[in-house]
Tab-separated table of C-alpha atoms and ligand atoms in Angstrom:
chain	number	residue	atom	x	y	z
A	1	UNK	CA	-27.410	-8.830	-14.267
A	2	UNK	CA	-23.720	-8.292	-14.997
A	3	UNK	CA	-22.514	-4.761	-15.424
A	4	UNK	CA	-20.987	-3.278	-18.531
A	5	UNK	CA	-17.300	-2.724	-17.845
A	6	UNK	CA	-16.331	0.865	-18.640
A	7	UNK	CA	-13.062	0.538	-20.550
A	8	UNK	CA	-10.946	3.472	-19.363
A	9	UNK	CA	-7.956	2.379	-21.410
A	10	UNK	CA	-9.895	2.518	-24.678
A	11	UNK	CA	-11.682	5.739	-23.709
A	12	UNK	CA	-8.387	7.404	-22.770
A	13	UNK	CA	-7.056	6.472	-26.233
A	14	UNK	CA	-10.086	8.182	-27.806
A	15	UNK	CA	-9.399	11.318	-25.721
A	16	UNK	CA	-5.695	11.244	-26.689
A	17	UNK	CA	-6.618	10.846	-30.387
A	18	UNK	CA	-8.794	13.979	-30.080
A	19	UNK	CA	-5.920	15.827	-28.396
A	20	UNK	CA	-3.499	14.781	-31.162
A	21	UNK	CA	-5.964	16.067	-33.803
A	22	UNK	CA	-6.274	19.408	-31.967
A	23	UNK	CA	-2.486	19.662	-31.651
A	24	UNK	CA	-2.138	19.065	-35.423
A	25	UNK	CA	-4.761	21.762	-36.124
A	26	UNK	CA	-2.969	24.237	-33.833
A	27	UNK	CA	0.280	23.582	-35.717
A	28	UNK	CA	-1.141	23.966	-39.222
A	29	UNK	CA	-3.570	26.844	-38.632
A	30	UNK	CA	-1.759	28.853	-35.934
A	31	UNK	CA	1.863	27.644	-35.910
A	32	UNK	CA	1.547	26.835	-32.197
A	33	UNK	CA	2.890	23.752	-30.408
A	34	UNK	CA	1.503	23.377	-26.851
A	35	UNK	CA	4.096	22.855	-24.135
A	36	UNK	CA	3.650	21.072	-20.809
A	37	UNK	CA	6.206	21.372	-17.987
A	38	UNK	CA	6.231	18.652	-15.341
A	39	UNK	CA	8.247	19.227	-12.160
A	40	UNK	CA	9.085	16.458	-9.700
A	41	UNK	CA	10.938	16.911	-6.429
A	42	UNK	CA	12.649	13.876	-4.897
A	43	UNK	CA	12.736	10.221	-5.859
A	44	UNK	CA	9.391	8.669	-4.902
A	45	UNK	CA	9.272	5.643	-7.280
A	46	UNK	CA	5.484	5.796	-7.882
A	47	UNK	CA	5.658	9.521	-8.667
A	48	UNK	CA	8.577	8.927	-11.029
A	49	UNK	CA	6.538	6.348	-12.986
A	50	UNK	CA	3.590	8.789	-13.258
A	51	UNK	CA	5.855	11.606	-14.400
A	52	UNK	CA	7.637	9.465	-17.004
A	53	UNK	CA	4.237	8.414	-18.410
A	54	UNK	CA	3.076	12.031	-18.514
A	55	UNK	CA	6.173	13.164	-20.397
A	56	UNK	CA	6.016	10.230	-22.866
A	57	UNK	CA	2.322	10.740	-23.648
A	58	UNK	CA	2.870	14.500	-24.061
A	59	UNK	CA	5.398	13.776	-26.824
A	60	UNK	CA	3.134	11.115	-28.395
A	61	UNK	CA	0.351	13.716	-28.682
A	62	UNK	CA	2.730	15.991	-30.611
A	63	UNK	CA	3.307	18.492	-27.794
A	64	UNK	CA	6.500	19.745	-26.187
A	65	UNK	CA	7.189	18.082	-22.845
A	66	UNK	CA	9.594	19.740	-20.390
A	67	UNK	CA	10.664	17.530	-17.522
A	68	UNK	CA	12.445	18.862	-14.431
A	69	UNK	CA	13.733	16.603	-11.660
A	70	UNK	CA	14.805	18.498	-8.551
A	71	UNK	CA	16.595	16.947	-5.559
A	72	UNK	CA	14.656	15.901	-2.447
A	73	UNK	CA	16.237	18.708	-0.370
A	74	UNK	CA	15.317	21.521	-2.787
A	75	UNK	CA	14.332	24.579	-0.698
A	76	UNK	CA	10.744	25.798	-1.118
A	77	UNK	CA	11.954	29.198	-2.391
A	78	UNK	CA	13.981	27.496	-5.124
A	79	UNK	CA	10.980	25.439	-6.278
A	80	UNK	CA	8.818	28.573	-6.333
A	81	UNK	CA	11.524	30.361	-8.348
A	82	UNK	CA	11.389	27.457	-10.858
A	83	UNK	CA	7.589	27.794	-11.071
A	84	UNK	CA	7.946	31.560	-11.632
A	85	UNK	CA	10.423	30.948	-14.458
A	86	UNK	CA	7.962	28.536	-16.102
A	87	UNK	CA	5.135	31.075	-15.611
A	88	UNK	CA	7.211	33.568	-17.610
A	89	UNK	CA	8.255	31.112	-20.357
A	90	UNK	CA	6.063	31.531	-23.473
A	91	UNK	CA	6.913	27.982	-24.673
A	92	UNK	CA	5.205	26.584	-21.558
A	93	UNK	CA	1.395	26.554	-21.667
A	94	UNK	CA	0.816	24.149	-18.790
A	95	UNK	CA	2.633	23.495	-15.502
A	96	UNK	CA	2.228	20.472	-13.252
A	97	UNK	CA	4.129	20.047	-10.004
A	98	UNK	CA	3.855	16.390	-9.032
A	99	UNK	CA	2.366	15.839	-5.563
A	100	UNK	CA	3.034	14.901	-2.847
A	101	UNK	CA	6.007	17.192	-2.233
A	102	UNK	CA	8.651	16.546	0.449
A	103	UNK	CA	7.499	17.469	3.970
A	104	UNK	CA	9.584	20.672	4.252
A	105	UNK	CA	7.698	22.255	1.324
A	106	UNK	CA	4.287	23.905	1.702
A	107	UNK	CA	2.267	22.421	-1.184
A	108	UNK	CA	-0.340	25.161	-1.199
A	109	UNK	CA	2.377	27.844	-1.496
A	110	UNK	CA	3.824	26.054	-4.523
A	111	UNK	CA	0.475	25.391	-6.214
A	112	UNK	CA	-0.474	29.009	-5.417
A	113	UNK	CA	2.621	30.238	-7.273
A	114	UNK	CA	1.510	28.626	-10.571
A	115	UNK	CA	-0.127	31.125	-12.938
A	116	UNK	CA	-3.837	30.107	-12.840
A	117	UNK	CA	-4.057	30.073	-16.663
A	118	UNK	CA	-1.165	27.544	-16.774
A	119	UNK	CA	-2.512	25.421	-13.875
A	120	UNK	CA	-3.456	22.347	-15.942
A	121	UNK	CA	-3.994	20.424	-12.676
A	122	UNK	CA	-6.832	22.818	-11.770
A	123	UNK	CA	-5.636	22.993	-8.157
A	124	UNK	CA	-4.918	26.744	-7.793
A	125	UNK	CA	-7.470	28.469	-5.536
A	126	UNK	CA	-8.551	30.652	-8.476
A	127	UNK	CA	-9.485	27.555	-10.499
A	128	UNK	CA	-11.037	25.812	-7.460
A	129	UNK	CA	-13.016	29.024	-6.830
A	130	UNK	CA	-14.193	29.231	-10.433
A	131	UNK	CA	-15.328	25.590	-10.253
A	132	UNK	CA	-17.329	26.384	-7.099
A	133	UNK	CA	-18.869	29.525	-8.638
A	134	UNK	CA	-19.306	30.382	-12.305
A	135	UNK	CA	-17.097	27.691	-13.882
A	136	UNK	CA	-14.750	28.405	-16.775
A	137	UNK	CA	-11.400	27.709	-15.073
A	138	UNK	CA	-9.074	24.725	-15.431
A	139	UNK	CA	-10.683	21.531	-14.085
A	140	UNK	CA	-8.650	18.865	-12.185
A	141	UNK	CA	-7.748	15.915	-14.417
A	142	UNK	CA	-9.109	12.879	-12.541
A	143	UNK	CA	-12.513	14.512	-11.840
A	144	UNK	CA	-12.721	15.585	-15.496
A	145	UNK	CA	-12.006	11.971	-16.506
A	146	UNK	CA	-14.794	10.722	-14.193
A	147	UNK	CA	-17.350	13.114	-15.720
A	148	UNK	CA	-16.345	12.281	-19.313
A	149	UNK	CA	-16.802	8.565	-18.547
A	150	UNK	CA	-20.172	9.138	-16.859
A	151	UNK	CA	-21.496	11.231	-19.741
A	152	UNK	CA	-20.227	8.691	-22.269
A	153	UNK	CA	-21.991	5.894	-20.344
A	154	UNK	CA	-25.224	7.612	-19.295
A	155	UNK	CA	-25.652	10.590	-21.626
A	156	UNK	CA	-27.458	13.375	-19.757
A	157	UNK	CA	-26.844	13.239	-15.986
A	158	UNK	CA	-29.656	15.648	-15.055
A	159	UNK	CA	-31.641	14.627	-11.992
A	160	UNK	CA	-29.485	11.610	-11.111
A	161	UNK	CA	-28.687	11.017	-7.453
A	162	UNK	CA	-24.883	11.054	-7.232
A	163	UNK	CA	-22.878	9.975	-4.201
A	164	UNK	CA	-19.242	11.052	-3.977
A	165	UNK	CA	-17.248	9.166	-1.350
A	166	UNK	CA	-14.169	11.183	-0.410
A	167	UNK	CA	-13.592	14.911	0.089
A	168	UNK	CA	-10.041	15.498	-1.168
A	169	UNK	CA	-9.011	18.650	-3.002
A	170	UNK	CA	-7.656	16.492	-5.851
A	171	UNK	CA	-10.799	14.384	-6.474
A	172	UNK	CA	-13.763	14.395	-4.054
A	173	UNK	CA	-14.570	18.110	-3.852
A	174	UNK	CA	-14.065	18.926	-7.546
A	175	UNK	CA	-15.951	15.843	-8.795
A	176	UNK	CA	-18.903	16.834	-6.571
A	177	UNK	CA	-18.865	20.356	-8.071
A	178	UNK	CA	-18.770	18.937	-11.605
A	179	UNK	CA	-21.695	16.593	-10.892
A	180	UNK	CA	-23.650	19.561	-9.524
A	181	UNK	CA	-22.901	21.475	-12.726
A	182	UNK	CA	-24.378	18.471	-14.604
A	183	UNK	CA	-27.606	18.926	-12.582
A	184	UNK	CA	-27.145	15.874	-10.360
A	185	UNK	CA	-28.432	15.803	-6.788
A	186	UNK	CA	-25.101	15.397	-5.017
A	187	UNK	CA	-24.227	13.902	-1.636
A	188	UNK	CA	-20.648	13.915	-0.337
A	189	UNK	CA	-19.744	11.093	2.047
A	190	UNK	CA	-16.357	10.374	3.617
A	191	UNK	CA	-14.526	8.154	6.088
A	192	UNK	CA	-16.575	9.530	9.026
A	193	UNK	CA	-19.999	9.206	7.383
A	194	UNK	CA	-22.469	7.193	9.452
A	195	UNK	CA	-24.386	4.477	7.606
A	196	UNK	CA	-22.522	4.697	4.310
A	197	UNK	CA	-24.480	1.609	3.182
A	198	UNK	CA	-27.790	3.485	3.016
A	199	UNK	CA	-26.159	6.455	1.221
A	200	UNK	CA	-24.778	4.061	-1.405
A	201	UNK	CA	-28.100	2.211	-1.707
A	202	UNK	CA	-29.871	5.472	-2.662
A	203	UNK	CA	-27.399	6.520	-5.366
A	204	UNK	CA	-27.812	6.223	-9.155
A	205	UNK	CA	-24.137	7.198	-9.508
A	206	UNK	CA	-21.367	6.293	-7.046
A	207	UNK	CA	-17.931	7.914	-7.353
A	208	UNK	CA	-15.617	6.258	-4.826
A	209	UNK	CA	-12.451	8.225	-4.047
A	210	UNK	CA	-11.740	7.490	-0.412
A	211	UNK	CA	-8.497	5.518	-0.722
A	212	UNK	CA	-9.574	2.554	1.415
A	213	UNK	CA	-9.381	-0.858	-0.308
A	214	UNK	CA	-12.840	-2.320	-1.065
A	215	UNK	CA	-14.526	-0.112	1.534
A	216	UNK	CA	-17.706	0.055	-0.558
A	217	UNK	CA	-19.401	-3.336	-0.454
A	218	UNK	CA	-20.989	-4.598	-3.656
A	219	UNK	CA	-24.176	-5.564	-1.836
A	220	UNK	CA	-24.811	-1.874	-0.998
A	221	UNK	CA	-24.987	-0.828	-4.656
A	222	UNK	CA	-28.444	0.067	-5.982
A	223	UNK	CA	-29.332	-2.353	-8.809
A	224	UNK	CA	-28.736	-0.550	-12.111
A	225	UNK	CA	-26.372	2.091	-10.680
A	226	UNK	CA	-23.226	3.346	-12.399
A	227	UNK	CA	-20.030	2.997	-10.364
A	228	UNK	CA	-16.827	4.990	-10.918
A	229	UNK	CA	-13.992	3.650	-8.772
A	230	UNK	CA	-11.132	6.143	-8.407
A	231	UNK	CA	-9.251	4.093	-5.796
A	232	UNK	CA	-5.949	2.427	-6.645
A	233	UNK	CA	-4.856	0.385	-3.618
A	234	UNK	CA	-2.103	-2.214	-3.534
A	235	UNK	CA	-3.010	-5.151	-1.267
A	236	UNK	CA	-1.297	-8.448	-0.430
A	237	UNK	CA	-2.210	-11.334	-2.764
A	238	UNK	CA	-0.842	-14.507	-1.145
A	239	UNK	CA	-2.889	-16.585	-3.629
A	240	UNK	CA	-0.473	-15.349	-6.315
A	241	UNK	CA	2.551	-16.463	-4.317
A	242	UNK	CA	4.570	-15.283	-1.375
A	243	UNK	CA	5.059	-11.519	-1.200
A	244	UNK	CA	2.837	-10.889	-4.255
A	245	UNK	CA	0.378	-7.995	-4.406
A	246	UNK	CA	-2.532	-6.871	-6.577
A	247	UNK	CA	-4.383	-3.638	-7.194
A	248	UNK	CA	-7.931	-3.148	-5.952
A	249	UNK	CA	-10.247	-0.160	-5.955
A	250	UNK	CA	-12.327	1.407	-3.199
A	251	UNK	CA	-15.261	-0.775	-4.328
A	252	UNK	CA	-15.582	-4.551	-3.890
A	253	UNK	CA	-15.589	-5.233	-7.621
A	254	UNK	CA	-16.988	-8.760	-8.074
A	255	UNK	CA	-20.094	-8.194	-5.946
A	256	UNK	CA	-20.647	-4.664	-7.291
A	257	UNK	CA	-20.390	-5.909	-10.882
A	258	UNK	CA	-23.297	-8.275	-10.218
A	259	UNK	CA	-25.621	-5.371	-9.249
A	260	UNK	CA	-24.449	-2.307	-11.176
A	261	UNK	CA	-25.396	-1.395	-14.731
A	262	UNK	CA	-21.893	-0.125	-15.492
A	263	UNK	CA	-18.652	-0.067	-13.512
A	264	UNK	CA	-15.012	0.950	-13.973
A	265	UNK	CA	-12.413	-1.752	-13.282
A	266	UNK	CA	-9.181	-1.261	-11.291
A	267	UNK	CA	-6.754	-1.132	-12.999
A	268	UNK	CA	-7.897	0.048	-16.448
A	269	UNK	CA	-10.754	2.340	-15.435
A	270	UNK	CA	-10.268	5.887	-14.191
A	271	UNK	CA	-6.445	5.607	-14.007
A	272	UNK	CA	-5.663	5.917	-17.734
A	273	UNK	CA	-8.086	8.850	-18.066
A	274	UNK	CA	-6.072	11.125	-15.751
A	275	UNK	CA	-3.104	11.679	-18.075
A	276	UNK	CA	-5.388	11.862	-21.129
A	277	UNK	CA	-7.277	14.696	-19.386
A	278	UNK	CA	-4.000	16.402	-18.462
A	279	UNK	CA	-3.128	16.503	-22.179
A	280	UNK	CA	-6.644	17.760	-22.971
A	281	UNK	CA	-6.265	20.497	-20.332
A	282	UNK	CA	-2.935	21.536	-21.848
A	283	UNK	CA	-4.618	22.049	-25.229
A	284	UNK	CA	-7.496	23.933	-23.531
A	285	UNK	CA	-4.995	26.190	-21.706
A	286	UNK	CA	-3.031	26.836	-24.928
A	287	UNK	CA	-6.202	27.818	-26.787
A	288	UNK	CA	-7.349	30.152	-23.987
A	289	UNK	CA	-3.919	31.812	-23.759
A	290	UNK	CA	-3.995	32.480	-27.504
A	291	UNK	CA	-7.719	33.346	-27.843
A	292	UNK	CA	-8.262	30.376	-30.135
A	293	UNK	CA	-11.624	28.630	-30.433
A	294	UNK	CA	-10.941	25.153	-31.856
B	1	GUN	N1	-0.144	13.060	-7.632
B	1	GUN	C1	-1.122	12.119	-7.769
B	1	GUN	N2	-2.095	12.591	-8.592
B	1	GUN	C2	-1.736	13.835	-8.946
B	1	GUN	C3	-2.340	14.819	-9.789
B	1	GUN	O1	-3.420	14.664	-10.370
B	1	GUN	N3	-1.646	15.988	-9.905
B	1	GUN	C4	-0.463	16.201	-9.276
B	1	GUN	N4	0.137	17.378	-9.453
B	1	GUN	N5	0.120	15.304	-8.501
B	1	GUN	C5	-0.522	14.132	-8.347
């Protein structure tokens, strides 16, 4: 058996098309243009690429994108003052502060300063708390992308055994909460889990978000399982020439593909879904702020 490859690039385009339609409807029926502010501190090259892509795709979806680049040595109080100004700006419906922040800044203080209704990253404790209790808050983008892909692939997730590998605030914890809300039986494993192989072997759904290249061996996968690989790890690729690298996920792809029913590739799987879900969250936030039911 060879798995179906879940095409995240194509699916992200479908999500973005839906966002663009919603943005057009908001303009014609309510005269509203959603606005997303993205703030980056410092010059981390990977973060700069992400932020540029976010701003470009915001414009392509017909929304206003506001991009702020602050110097590496920006004091925490100044960044929080910027967030407060964006909280008060009616043209801004969503705020994202790119992480990680420089070491001298307390990330949780900055994320905590974002108005929860504009927290399109879903990282504010109010939104994390809503996700862990009644639901209804903003949901983090990568976990939302994982769930959309799983539902598109499997339909109803009720009763499935889901294994989440990783316990980060950005991915592992929220994706586990979302799977629970879909009536899965959820196990959370992490880098200190003993006998990860047997946890993987029991799972109908594996979401790998541990950040360790090819940690999950393909031979562990239960035949017929669905695998969502959130990892994006750059590793040396001497076969491509001296000094060359390639991207791999947290799952050993070739061997997993031979056993799974469906699997996301790296790159081209979960990655493209994250920004698409950020745009979707910005529309959701705009509608909630204006009491609009699209
Ligand atoms: N850095 C890497 N991923 C993310 C994300 O989803 N949100 C933010 N704010 N920063 C990130």
